[in-house]
């Protein structure tokens, strides 16, 4: 069974930092672009950051310059370093492949609030 396991989310104050981690299935990690998504309450899921097998990265405009995606090939793990967090970053964060329509994990809750 394909399963992504996200962790690292918590309550943080505006301006703070968090590092999320995603344990990805081996076959997915080694063959597909890995993406962090997020879903805020009553909003659609949106992509946040992408990393390819050769390390090319891309970010949505809303997080560019604040978030950094990376991957560890030895651990099949994808990370999301989030700096300068804002209340509008509050959401459940998920990882998956680009264009995913299934195999969603439970995600990890990030709450930015004072």
PDB file of N, CA, C and O in Angstrom, residues 43-108:
ATOM      1  N   UNK A  43     -11.006  25.620   2.011  1.00  0.00           N
ATOM      2  CA  UNK A  43     -10.334  25.971   0.763  1.00  0.00           C
ATOM      3  C   UNK A  43      -9.854  24.698   0.070  1.00  0.00           C
ATOM      4  O   UNK A  43      -9.723  23.655   0.688  1.00  0.00           O
ATOM      5  N   UNK A  44      -9.589  24.832  -1.210  1.00  0.00           N
ATOM      6  CA  UNK A  44      -9.084  23.691  -1.962  1.00  0.00           C
ATOM      7  C   UNK A  44      -7.615  23.453  -1.664  1.00  0.00           C
ATOM      8  O   UNK A  44      -6.881  24.370  -1.275  1.00  0.00           O
ATOM      9  N   UNK A  45      -7.211  22.219  -1.831  1.00  0.00           N
ATOM     10  CA  UNK A  45      -5.795  21.892  -1.664  1.00  0.00           C
ATOM     11  C   UNK A  45      -4.996  22.596  -2.745  1.00  0.00           C
ATOM     12  O   UNK A  45      -5.397  22.647  -3.910  1.00  0.00           O
ATOM     13  N   UNK A  46      -3.835  23.124  -2.379  1.00  0.00           N
ATOM     14  CA  UNK A  46      -2.978  23.825  -3.334  1.00  0.00           C
ATOM     15  C   UNK A  46      -1.545  23.339  -3.187  1.00  0.00           C
ATOM     16  O   UNK A  46      -1.118  22.917  -2.111  1.00  0.00           O
ATOM     17  N   UNK A  47      -0.802  23.410  -4.277  1.00  0.00           N
ATOM     18  CA  UNK A  47       0.591  23.015  -4.189  1.00  0.00           C
ATOM     19  C   UNK A  47       1.408  24.162  -3.631  1.00  0.00           C
ATOM     20  O   UNK A  47       1.095  25.332  -3.833  1.00  0.00           O
ATOM     21  N   UNK A  48       2.473  23.807  -2.933  1.00  0.00           N
ATOM     22  CA  UNK A  48       3.296  24.798  -2.250  1.00  0.00           C
ATOM     23  C   UNK A  48       4.730  24.775  -2.773  1.00  0.00           C
ATOM     24  O   UNK A  48       5.299  25.820  -3.059  1.00  0.00           O
ATOM     25  N   UNK A  49       5.298  23.575  -2.873  1.00  0.00           N
ATOM     26  CA  UNK A  49       6.701  23.460  -3.274  1.00  0.00           C
ATOM     27  C   UNK A  49       6.911  22.119  -3.951  1.00  0.00           C
ATOM     28  O   UNK A  49       6.270  21.127  -3.608  1.00  0.00           O
ATOM     29  N   UNK A  50       7.829  22.103  -4.912  1.00  0.00           N
ATOM     30  CA  UNK A  50       8.114  20.918  -5.702  1.00  0.00           C
ATOM     31  C   UNK A  50       9.602  20.698  -5.789  1.00  0.00           C
ATOM     32  O   UNK A  50      10.382  21.659  -5.848  1.00  0.00           O
ATOM     33  N   UNK A  51      10.017  19.425  -5.825  1.00  0.00           N
ATOM     34  CA  UNK A  51      11.425  19.103  -6.045  1.00  0.00           C
ATOM     35  C   UNK A  51      11.501  17.897  -6.967  1.00  0.00           C
ATOM     36  O   UNK A  51      10.799  16.909  -6.778  1.00  0.00           O
ATOM     37  N   UNK A  52      12.364  17.990  -7.961  1.00  0.00           N
ATOM     38  CA  UNK A  52      12.538  16.895  -8.912  1.00  0.00           C
ATOM     39  C   UNK A  52      13.637  15.947  -8.447  1.00  0.00           C
ATOM     40  O   UNK A  52      14.332  16.211  -7.469  1.00  0.00           O
ATOM     41  N   UNK A  53      13.800  14.860  -9.179  1.00  0.00           N
ATOM     42  CA  UNK A  53      14.830  13.876  -8.830  1.00  0.00           C
ATOM     43  C   UNK A  53      16.233  14.461  -8.882  1.00  0.00           C
ATOM     44  O   UNK A  53      17.120  14.021  -8.150  1.00  0.00           O
ATOM     45  N   UNK A  54      16.427  15.443  -9.757  1.00  0.00           N
ATOM     46  CA  UNK A  54      17.766  16.029  -9.852  1.00  0.00           C
ATOM     47  C   UNK A  54      17.904  17.302  -9.030  1.00  0.00           C
ATOM     48  O   UNK A  54      18.874  18.038  -9.187  1.00  0.00           O
ATOM     49  N   UNK A  55      16.917  17.560  -8.165  1.00  0.00           N
ATOM     50  CA  UNK A  55      17.056  18.653  -7.218  1.00  0.00           C
ATOM     51  C   UNK A  55      16.519  19.997  -7.651  1.00  0.00           C
ATOM     52  O   UNK A  55      16.652  20.980  -6.919  1.00  0.00           O
ATOM     53  N   UNK A  56      15.929  20.051  -8.829  1.00  0.00           N
ATOM     54  CA  UNK A  56      15.324  21.318  -9.242  1.00  0.00           C
ATOM     55  C   UNK A  56      14.109  21.595  -8.368  1.00  0.00           C
ATOM     56  O   UNK A  56      13.325  20.688  -8.086  1.00  0.00           O
ATOM     57  N   UNK A  57      13.966  22.836  -7.944  1.00  0.00           N
ATOM     58  CA  UNK A  57      12.863  23.208  -7.059  1.00  0.00           C
ATOM     59  C   UNK A  57      11.999  24.311  -7.674  1.00  0.00           C
ATOM     60  O   UNK A  57      12.463  25.064  -8.531  1.00  0.00           O
ATOM     61  N   UNK A  58      10.773  24.370  -7.204  1.00  0.00           N
ATOM     62  CA  UNK A  58       9.855  25.424  -7.615  1.00  0.00           C
ATOM     63  C   UNK A  58       8.892  25.680  -6.461  1.00  0.00           C
ATOM     64  O   UNK A  58       8.637  24.774  -5.654  1.00  0.00           O
ATOM     65  N   UNK A  59       8.406  26.910  -6.398  1.00  0.00           N
ATOM     66  CA  UNK A  59       7.554  27.300  -5.281  1.00  0.00           C
ATOM     67  C   UNK A  59       6.374  28.117  -5.772  1.00  0.00           C
ATOM     68  O   UNK A  59       6.480  28.859  -6.758  1.00  0.00           O
ATOM     69  N   UNK A  60       5.275  28.021  -5.045  1.00  0.00           N
ATOM     70  CA  UNK A  60       4.162  28.899  -5.334  1.00  0.00           C
ATOM     71  C   UNK A  60       4.547  30.316  -4.919  1.00  0.00           C
ATOM     72  O   UNK A  60       5.408  30.513  -4.040  1.00  0.00           O
ATOM     73  N   UNK A  61       3.920  31.293  -5.533  1.00  0.00           N
ATOM     74  CA  UNK A  61       4.266  32.684  -5.245  1.00  0.00           C
ATOM     75  C   UNK A  61       4.047  33.033  -3.778  1.00  0.00           C
ATOM     76  O   UNK A  61       4.753  33.866  -3.223  1.00  0.00           O
ATOM     77  N   UNK A  62       3.087  32.377  -3.153  1.00  0.00           N
ATOM     78  CA  UNK A  62       2.746  32.721  -1.777  1.00  0.00           C
ATOM     79  C   UNK A  62       3.828  32.340  -0.763  1.00  0.00           C
ATOM     80  O   UNK A  62       3.845  32.878   0.346  1.00  0.00           O
ATOM     81  N   UNK A  63       4.732  31.432  -1.146  1.00  0.00           N
ATOM     82  CA  UNK A  63       5.758  30.989  -0.190  1.00  0.00           C
ATOM     83  C   UNK A  63       7.177  31.231  -0.692  1.00  0.00           C
ATOM     84  O   UNK A  63       8.143  30.993   0.046  1.00  0.00           O
ATOM     85  N   UNK A  64       7.298  31.701  -1.912  1.00  0.00           N
ATOM     86  CA  UNK A  64       8.622  31.902  -2.500  1.00  0.00           C
ATOM     87  C   UNK A  64       9.450  32.847  -1.638  1.00  0.00           C
ATOM     88  O   UNK A  64       8.984  33.902  -1.217  1.00  0.00           O
ATOM     89  N   UNK A  65      10.676  32.439  -1.351  1.00  0.00           N
ATOM     90  CA  UNK A  65      11.561  33.243  -0.527  1.00  0.00           C
ATOM     91  C   UNK A  65      11.457  32.954   0.956  1.00  0.00           C
ATOM     92  O   UNK A  65      12.296  33.411   1.741  1.00  0.00           O
ATOM     93  N   UNK A  66      10.445  32.200   1.358  1.00  0.00           N
ATOM     94  CA  UNK A  66      10.256  31.874   2.779  1.00  0.00           C
ATOM     95  C   UNK A  66      10.386  30.376   3.047  1.00  0.00           C
ATOM     96  O   UNK A  66      10.854  29.979   4.112  1.00  0.00           O
ATOM     97  N   UNK A  67       9.959  29.552   2.100  1.00  0.00           N
ATOM     98  CA  UNK A  67       9.982  28.096   2.268  1.00  0.00           C
ATOM     99  C   UNK A  67      11.080  27.497   1.409  1.00  0.00           C
ATOM    100  O   UNK A  67      11.378  27.996   0.319  1.00  0.00           O
ATOM    101  N   UNK A  68      11.641  26.386   1.891  1.00  0.00           N
ATOM    102  CA  UNK A  68      12.650  25.658   1.139  1.00  0.00           C
ATOM    103  C   UNK A  68      12.356  24.166   1.187  1.00  0.00           C
ATOM    104  O   UNK A  68      12.219  23.595   2.274  1.00  0.00           O
ATOM    105  N   UNK A  69      12.254  23.547   0.023  1.00  0.00           N
ATOM    106  CA  UNK A  69      12.027  22.105  -0.063  1.00  0.00           C
ATOM    107  C   UNK A  69      13.353  21.407  -0.325  1.00  0.00           C
ATOM    108  O   UNK A  69      14.211  21.929  -1.048  1.00  0.00           O
ATOM    109  N   UNK A  70      13.512  20.239   0.275  1.00  0.00           N
ATOM    110  CA  UNK A  70      14.728  19.461   0.057  1.00  0.00           C
ATOM    111  C   UNK A  70      14.382  17.976   0.182  1.00  0.00           C
ATOM    112  O   UNK A  70      13.281  17.620   0.607  1.00  0.00           O
ATOM    113  N   UNK A  71      15.332  17.130  -0.212  1.00  0.00           N
ATOM    114  CA  UNK A  71      15.080  15.694  -0.152  1.00  0.00           C
ATOM    115  C   UNK A  71      16.331  14.964   0.283  1.00  0.00           C
ATOM    116  O   UNK A  71      17.447  15.390  -0.026  1.00  0.00           O
ATOM    117  N   UNK A  72      16.130  13.865   0.986  1.00  0.00           N
ATOM    118  CA  UNK A  72      17.227  13.006   1.439  1.00  0.00           C
ATOM    119  C   UNK A  72      17.040  11.636   0.793  1.00  0.00           C
ATOM    120  O   UNK A  72      16.155  10.869   1.187  1.00  0.00           O
ATOM    121  N   UNK A  73      17.875  11.330  -0.198  1.00  0.00           N
ATOM    122  CA  UNK A  73      17.743  10.092  -0.943  1.00  0.00           C
ATOM    123  C   UNK A  73      17.991   8.849  -0.116  1.00  0.00           C
ATOM    124  O   UNK A  73      17.470   7.777  -0.412  1.00  0.00           O
ATOM    125  N   UNK A  74      18.784   8.962   0.927  1.00  0.00           N
ATOM    126  CA  UNK A  74      19.090   7.799   1.758  1.00  0.00           C
ATOM    127  C   UNK A  74      17.909   7.414   2.650  1.00  0.00           C
ATOM    128  O   UNK A  74      17.794   6.264   3.071  1.00  0.00           O
ATOM    129  N   UNK A  75      17.049   8.386   2.904  1.00  0.00           N
ATOM    130  CA  UNK A  75      15.923   8.147   3.819  1.00  0.00           C
ATOM    131  C   UNK A  75      14.574   8.173   3.124  1.00  0.00           C
ATOM    132  O   UNK A  75      13.553   7.959   3.773  1.00  0.00           O
ATOM    133  N   UNK A  76      14.548   8.449   1.819  1.00  0.00           N
ATOM    134  CA  UNK A  76      13.280   8.608   1.099  1.00  0.00           C
ATOM    135  C   UNK A  76      12.389   9.640   1.789  1.00  0.00           C
ATOM    136  O   UNK A  76      11.177   9.446   1.933  1.00  0.00           O
ATOM    137  N   UNK A  77      12.998  10.723   2.209  1.00  0.00           N
ATOM    138  CA  UNK A  77      12.297  11.751   2.971  1.00  0.00           C
ATOM    139  C   UNK A  77      12.395  13.095   2.266  1.00  0.00           C
ATOM    140  O   UNK A  77      13.451  13.456   1.745  1.00  0.00           O
ATOM    141  N   UNK A  78      11.286  13.802   2.272  1.00  0.00           N
ATOM    142  CA  UNK A  78      11.212  15.152   1.725  1.00  0.00           C
ATOM    143  C   UNK A  78      10.946  16.117   2.877  1.00  0.00           C
ATOM    144  O   UNK A  78      10.119  15.828   3.746  1.00  0.00           O
ATOM    145  N   UNK A  79      11.647  17.233   2.871  1.00  0.00           N
ATOM    146  CA  UNK A  79      11.516  18.215   3.940  1.00  0.00           C
ATOM    147  C   UNK A  79      10.942  19.522   3.399  1.00  0.00           C
ATOM    148  O   UNK A  79      11.079  19.839   2.213  1.00  0.00           O
ATOM    149  N   UNK A  80      10.326  20.277   4.295  1.00  0.00           N
ATOM    150  CA  UNK A  80       9.884  21.626   3.971  1.00  0.00           C
ATOM    151  C   UNK A  80      10.278  22.534   5.131  1.00  0.00           C
ATOM    152  O   UNK A  80       9.699  22.447   6.211  1.00  0.00           O
ATOM    153  N   UNK A  81      11.295  23.346   4.895  1.00  0.00           N
ATOM    154  CA  UNK A  81      11.706  24.333   5.891  1.00  0.00           C
ATOM    155  C   UNK A  81      10.878  25.581   5.670  1.00  0.00           C
ATOM    156  O   UNK A  81      10.902  26.160   4.572  1.00  0.00           O
ATOM    157  N   UNK A  82      10.162  25.989   6.686  1.00  0.00           N
ATOM    158  CA  UNK A  82       9.259  27.138   6.583  1.00  0.00           C
ATOM    159  C   UNK A  82       9.735  28.232   7.529  1.00  0.00           C
ATOM    160  O   UNK A  82       9.770  28.025   8.742  1.00  0.00           O
ATOM    161  N   UNK A  83      10.109  29.355   6.972  1.00  0.00           N
ATOM    162  CA  UNK A  83      10.547  30.506   7.758  1.00  0.00           C
ATOM    163  C   UNK A  83       9.583  31.670   7.543  1.00  0.00           C
ATOM    164  O   UNK A  83       8.850  31.704   6.547  1.00  0.00           O
ATOM    165  N   UNK A  84       9.616  32.625   8.443  1.00  0.00           N
ATOM    166  CA  UNK A  84       8.758  33.787   8.294  1.00  0.00           C
ATOM    167  C   UNK A  84       7.287  33.432   8.180  1.00  0.00           C
ATOM    168  O   UNK A  84       6.557  33.994   7.367  1.00  0.00           O
ATOM    169  N   UNK A  85       6.850  32.517   9.022  1.00  0.00           N
ATOM    170  CA  UNK A  85       5.469  32.030   8.904  1.00  0.00           C
ATOM    171  C   UNK A  85       4.451  33.122   9.172  1.00  0.00           C
ATOM    172  O   UNK A  85       4.661  33.997  10.034  1.00  0.00           O
ATOM    173  N   UNK A  86       3.357  33.050   8.434  1.00  0.00           N
ATOM    174  CA  UNK A  86       2.266  34.018   8.533  1.00  0.00           C
ATOM    175  C   UNK A  86       0.972  33.286   8.902  1.00  0.00           C
ATOM    176  O   UNK A  86       0.842  32.089   8.632  1.00  0.00           O
ATOM    177  N   UNK A  87       0.016  33.990   9.467  1.00  0.00           N
ATOM    178  CA  UNK A  87      -1.263  33.333   9.795  1.00  0.00           C
ATOM    179  C   UNK A  87      -1.901  32.657   8.581  1.00  0.00           C
ATOM    180  O   UNK A  87      -2.539  31.605   8.725  1.00  0.00           O
ATOM    181  N   UNK A  88      -1.717  33.226   7.403  1.00  0.00           N
ATOM    182  CA  UNK A  88      -2.303  32.624   6.203  1.00  0.00           C
ATOM    183  C   UNK A  88      -1.617  31.339   5.770  1.00  0.00           C
ATOM    184  O   UNK A  88      -2.077  30.672   4.847  1.00  0.00           O
ATOM    185  N   UNK A  89      -0.527  30.972   6.432  1.00  0.00           N
ATOM    186  CA  UNK A  89       0.111  29.675   6.175  1.00  0.00           C
ATOM    187  C   UNK A  89      -0.567  28.554   6.964  1.00  0.00           C
ATOM    188  O   UNK A  89      -0.234  27.384   6.782  1.00  0.00           O
ATOM    189  N   UNK A  90      -1.501  28.905   7.811  1.00  0.00           N
ATOM    190  CA  UNK A  90      -2.212  27.900   8.601  1.00  0.00           C
ATOM    191  C   UNK A  90      -2.968  26.954   7.683  1.00  0.00           C
ATOM    192  O   UNK A  90      -3.775  27.387   6.854  1.00  0.00           O
ATOM    193  N   UNK A  91      -2.684  25.662   7.821  1.00  0.00           N
ATOM    194  CA  UNK A  91      -3.293  24.660   6.941  1.00  0.00           C
ATOM    195  C   UNK A  91      -2.818  23.278   7.375  1.00  0.00           C
ATOM    196  O   UNK A  91      -1.903  23.148   8.198  1.00  0.00           O
ATOM    197  N   UNK A  92      -3.434  22.267   6.790  1.00  0.00           N
ATOM    198  CA  UNK A  92      -2.890  20.919   6.885  1.00  0.00           C
ATOM    199  C   UNK A  92      -1.954  20.736   5.694  1.00  0.00           C
ATOM    200  O   UNK A  92      -2.344  20.995   4.551  1.00  0.00           O
ATOM    201  N   UNK A  93      -0.747  20.286   5.961  1.00  0.00           N
ATOM    202  CA  UNK A  93       0.258  20.114   4.923  1.00  0.00           C
ATOM    203  C   UNK A  93       0.410  18.636   4.587  1.00  0.00           C
ATOM    204  O   UNK A  93       0.526  17.794   5.480  1.00  0.00           O
ATOM    205  N   UNK A  94       0.413  18.363   3.283  1.00  0.00           N
ATOM    206  CA  UNK A  94       0.530  17.013   2.768  1.00  0.00           C
ATOM    207  C   UNK A  94       1.698  16.935   1.782  1.00  0.00           C
ATOM    208  O   UNK A  94       2.069  17.932   1.183  1.00  0.00           O
ATOM    209  N   UNK A  95       2.232  15.748   1.616  1.00  0.00           N
ATOM    210  CA  UNK A  95       3.169  15.539   0.517  1.00  0.00           C
ATOM    211  C   UNK A  95       2.633  14.426  -0.378  1.00  0.00           C
ATOM    212  O   UNK A  95       1.859  13.567   0.053  1.00  0.00           O
ATOM    213  N   UNK A  96       3.027  14.483  -1.617  1.00  0.00           N
ATOM    214  CA  UNK A  96       2.601  13.502  -2.602  1.00  0.00           C
ATOM    215  C   UNK A  96       3.387  13.774  -3.883  1.00  0.00           C
ATOM    216  O   UNK A  96       4.303  14.602  -3.898  1.00  0.00           O
ATOM    217  N   UNK A  97       3.027  13.095  -4.931  1.00  0.00           N
ATOM    218  CA  UNK A  97       3.680  13.353  -6.219  1.00  0.00           C
ATOM    219  C   UNK A  97       2.934  14.481  -6.920  1.00  0.00           C
ATOM    220  O   UNK A  97       1.820  14.847  -6.548  1.00  0.00           O
ATOM    221  N   UNK A  98       3.559  15.025  -7.969  1.00  0.00           N
ATOM    222  CA  UNK A  98       2.918  16.089  -8.727  1.00  0.00           C
ATOM    223  C   UNK A  98       1.680  15.541  -9.432  1.00  0.00           C
ATOM    224  O   UNK A  98       1.719  14.482 -10.030  1.00  0.00           O
ATOM    225  N   UNK A  99       0.589  16.255  -9.334  1.00  0.00           N
ATOM    226  CA  UNK A  99      -0.645  15.844  -9.994  1.00  0.00           C
ATOM    227  C   UNK A  99      -1.378  14.714  -9.297  1.00  0.00           C
ATOM    228  O   UNK A  99      -2.232  14.062  -9.894  1.00  0.00           O
ATOM    229  N   UNK A 100      -1.087  14.504  -8.046  1.00  0.00           N
ATOM    230  CA  UNK A 100      -1.671  13.375  -7.318  1.00  0.00           C
ATOM    231  C   UNK A 100      -3.192  13.499  -7.200  1.00  0.00           C
ATOM    232  O   UNK A 100      -3.733  14.581  -6.988  1.00  0.00           O
ATOM    233  N   UNK A 101      -3.853  12.356  -7.316  1.00  0.00           N
ATOM    234  CA  UNK A 101      -5.303  12.302  -7.111  1.00  0.00           C
ATOM    235  C   UNK A 101      -5.680  11.257  -6.075  1.00  0.00           C
ATOM    236  O   UNK A 101      -6.858  11.105  -5.737  1.00  0.00           O
ATOM    237  N   UNK A 102      -4.713  10.541  -5.545  1.00  0.00           N
ATOM    238  CA  UNK A 102      -4.989   9.519  -4.538  1.00  0.00           C
ATOM    239  C   UNK A 102      -3.755   9.305  -3.670  1.00  0.00           C
ATOM    240  O   UNK A 102      -2.736   9.979  -3.852  1.00  0.00           O
ATOM    241  N   UNK A 103      -3.848   8.343  -2.749  1.00  0.00           N
ATOM    242  CA  UNK A 103      -2.731   7.990  -1.868  1.00  0.00           C
ATOM    243  C   UNK A 103      -2.334   9.121  -0.939  1.00  0.00           C
ATOM    244  O   UNK A 103      -1.159   9.248  -0.568  1.00  0.00           O
ATOM    245  N   UNK A 104      -3.293   9.913  -0.532  1.00  0.00           N
ATOM    246  CA  UNK A 104      -3.011  11.000   0.390  1.00  0.00           C
ATOM    247  C   UNK A 104      -2.810  10.448   1.790  1.00  0.00           C
ATOM    248  O   UNK A 104      -3.548   9.573   2.243  1.00  0.00           O
ATOM    249  N   UNK A 105      -1.805  10.999   2.488  1.00  0.00           N
ATOM    250  CA  UNK A 105      -1.604  10.680   3.884  1.00  0.00           C
ATOM    251  C   UNK A 105      -2.519  11.529   4.754  1.00  0.00           C
ATOM    252  O   UNK A 105      -3.401  12.231   4.252  1.00  0.00           O
ATOM    253  N   UNK A 106      -2.319  11.471   6.052  1.00  0.00           N
ATOM    254  CA  UNK A 106      -3.162  12.234   6.975  1.00  0.00           C
ATOM    255  C   UNK A 106      -2.739  13.691   7.072  1.00  0.00           C
ATOM    256  O   UNK A 106      -3.514  14.530   7.539  1.00  0.00           O
ATOM    257  N   UNK A 107      -1.544  14.005   6.622  1.00  0.00           N
ATOM    258  CA  UNK A 107      -1.069  15.370   6.692  1.00  0.00           C
ATOM    259  C   UNK A 107      -0.602  15.744   8.084  1.00  0.00           C
ATOM    260  O   UNK A 107      -0.699  14.962   9.041  1.00  0.00           O
ATOM    261  N   UNK A 108      -0.091  16.971   8.178  1.00  0.00           N
ATOM    262  CA  UNK A 108       0.360  17.486   9.473  1.00  0.00           C
ATOM    263  C   UNK A 108      -0.135  18.921   9.611  1.00  0.00           C
ATOM    264  O   UNK A 108      -0.010  19.724   8.686  1.00  0.00           O
TER     265      UNK A 108
END
